[in-house]
Amino acid sequence: MSKFRVAEVKRSKSSLVPLLALSAATFTTVSAEMMPSGVLHSLSSAFSITDATAGLLVTAWAGTVALTSIPLVRATLRWRRKSVILATLGLMAAANVATVLAPGYGAALAARIAAAAAHGLFWAVVVSYAASLVSPDRVGRALSIVLAGPTLASLVGLPGGSALAQILGWRATFVALAIALLVCVVVVAVAVPAVGAGSPRGRAEKWDRSAKPILLVAAGGFFALIGFYAVFTFIVPVSDAIAGIDAAAMPGVLLASGIGGLVGVLAAGRISDRWPTAALPITVLALAMTLVGMGIARSPIAYVALVAVLGGVIGVLPVVLQARVMRAAPEQFRDTAGSILITVLNLGIGAGAALGSAISASASPTALPFLAAAIAALAIIPLAALPSSSAARRREEVLR
């Protein structure tokens, strides 16, 4: 066995604790991202603004991530990757403190934009960092651990922060987030080994042959997320129109989706590693079929079951997307590849919400799942042009 393969085996066996540390960091950062949604009324009251204006604290985040991820990754290519992770976590902590101290809405929005820029860079680096901790045949499982953090953030972080805000006020929630982010700085500093020094000038700044499959994967993810968010952004009116589930019952529907998402993300690693080429197109087809099923379901029980399946599918999707990109990109190009994927996926999320809004304004919500399924199915077109993962892996080994 070559020295390279021995090193791969050793790092795979010792990677669980670092991956759990990174998962804690993703949990905390995504909790910070979503938290204004859980304290929206408190924010609008504190700053004397409407809920719609307060909602910009969420939408501005997604726009900032889409605009800044690639430039910030390119600007920090020569930094050590672990230093980037620690710096972004620290900056997010500082931005949450700035939000707490904000005298008005404008200052709070500026703090959120700063946090979002750090968040985009963090996510561009953390996925490739997790992939570098394990051997190539375990990339999917590594990413499923790290990406379980965001799922738990929606199940635990957001409700917990909202409950804390009701007891102690919204500022206490953001103080808690700042403290949690600083704890993550310490945990990552201690538990995560330093891998991947900064790239020498020019080495990682050039596009190589992996750019095409990366863009194809990103295009597939773009269409898939448009389909998902066109429906999920308007899940309340869609559920009412199709299955007669009113707003009072929605917490149960969302809980079913969240549980499905957790199961999906935990299963996604083995799925991706077992079927590295087929996992992504099959997941996209499952997404389209589930959306169609939701559109024709009339029984509330069947509908909620399909929402749980939808949550499971969307739990699998980020893992298989990221794993496919990490397998396609040579190691020195992974951060840039990750930033491209994050940018395109955020554009897909925004486009999906906008499309859902337009359709809801001009047609019955019952039409949304079918149109969303058709758009999600378009993801198969770019994905069909992808080379097999084994071919991508051979190319990466040659480039090494």
XYZ file of C-alpha atoms in Angstrom, residues 74-217:
144
model
C -10.498 34.020 -4.245
C -9.207 36.741 -1.920
C -8.282 34.237 0.804
C -6.801 31.468 -1.343
C -3.361 31.879 0.224
C -4.668 31.692 3.805
C -4.584 28.466 5.762
C -8.019 26.882 5.505
C -8.392 26.337 9.246
C -7.555 29.988 9.839
C -10.349 30.956 7.442
C -12.856 28.832 9.375
C -11.790 30.291 12.724
C -11.800 33.853 11.388
C -15.271 33.546 9.870
C -16.716 32.092 13.074
C -15.138 34.929 15.048
C -16.469 37.539 12.629
C -19.961 36.071 12.870
C -19.761 36.256 16.664
C -18.728 39.914 16.454
C -21.546 40.640 13.995
C -24.099 39.113 16.367
C -22.796 41.335 19.158
C -23.133 44.302 16.783
C -26.736 43.273 16.113
C -27.434 43.277 19.850
C -25.925 46.758 20.214
C -27.547 48.168 17.063
C -29.331 51.458 17.845
C -31.616 51.108 14.832
C -32.664 48.933 11.924
C -29.961 50.209 9.551
C -27.170 49.220 11.929
C -28.751 45.810 12.495
C -29.009 45.256 8.736
C -25.356 46.234 8.265
C -24.329 43.776 10.982
C -26.356 41.027 9.312
C -24.720 41.731 5.947
C -21.270 41.461 7.556
C -22.261 38.170 9.190
C -23.624 36.871 5.886
C -20.370 37.607 4.071
C -18.456 35.647 6.710
C -21.054 32.876 6.543
C -20.687 32.478 2.778
C -16.914 32.172 3.060
C -17.273 29.743 5.966
C -19.532 27.453 3.951
C -17.331 27.576 0.874
C -14.398 26.338 2.959
C -15.983 24.030 5.551
C -17.344 21.530 3.017
C -14.032 21.091 1.231
C -12.278 20.961 4.612
C -14.529 18.117 5.746
C -13.839 16.261 2.506
C -10.093 16.629 3.068
C -10.346 14.883 6.458
C -11.390 11.539 4.953
C -10.488 9.227 2.104
C -12.356 9.714 -1.213
C -14.672 6.745 -0.630
C -15.999 8.344 2.597
C -16.621 11.876 1.384
C -20.397 11.403 1.424
C -20.436 10.148 5.001
C -18.201 13.002 6.135
C -20.484 15.564 4.533
C -23.605 13.962 6.001
C -22.161 14.535 9.494
C -21.245 18.148 8.799
C -24.525 18.883 6.999
C -26.596 17.412 9.830
C -25.863 20.693 11.626
C -28.198 22.824 9.472
C -31.000 20.258 9.782
C -30.685 20.287 13.565
C -30.634 24.086 13.445
C -34.139 24.088 11.972
C -35.346 21.438 14.426
C -33.660 22.714 17.604
C -31.741 25.953 17.080
C -34.516 28.108 15.638
C -37.273 26.976 18.054
C -34.864 27.245 20.994
C -33.806 30.753 20.036
C -37.416 31.782 19.546
C -38.344 30.421 22.987
C -35.422 32.254 24.604
C -36.533 35.481 22.931
C -40.016 35.112 24.386
C -38.561 34.768 27.881
C -35.627 37.206 27.856
C -36.068 39.226 24.658
C -34.568 38.951 21.181
C -31.255 40.538 22.192
C -30.631 37.670 24.624
C -31.015 35.248 21.721
C -28.333 37.013 19.700
C -26.047 37.192 22.737
C -26.457 33.428 23.101
C -25.593 32.983 19.420
C -22.454 35.099 19.811
C -21.355 33.017 22.806
C -22.083 29.782 20.943
C -20.034 30.965 17.964
C -17.081 31.796 20.237
C -17.369 28.337 21.800
C -17.216 26.912 18.270
C -14.016 28.876 17.648
C -12.419 27.156 20.639
C -13.788 23.707 19.780
C -12.667 23.889 16.150
C -9.265 25.261 17.151
C -8.704 22.328 19.518
C -10.477 19.430 17.796
C -9.920 20.016 14.080
C -6.480 19.276 12.631
C -4.840 21.768 10.316
C -4.966 20.506 6.740
C -4.510 22.351 3.494
C -2.115 25.255 3.639
C -2.941 28.286 1.555
C -2.464 27.805 -2.157
C 0.641 29.244 -3.737
C 0.080 32.187 -6.025
C -1.673 31.175 -9.207
C -2.037 27.469 -8.505
C -5.665 27.380 -7.397
C -6.688 30.544 -9.172
C -6.883 28.935 -12.609
C -9.896 27.058 -13.832
C -9.156 23.499 -14.881
C -11.061 20.684 -16.544
C -13.116 20.125 -13.404
C -14.912 23.450 -13.956
C -17.360 21.936 -16.447
C -18.722 19.144 -14.214
C -18.847 21.549 -11.264
C -20.981 23.973 -13.255
C -23.192 21.108 -14.448
C -23.772 19.968 -10.852
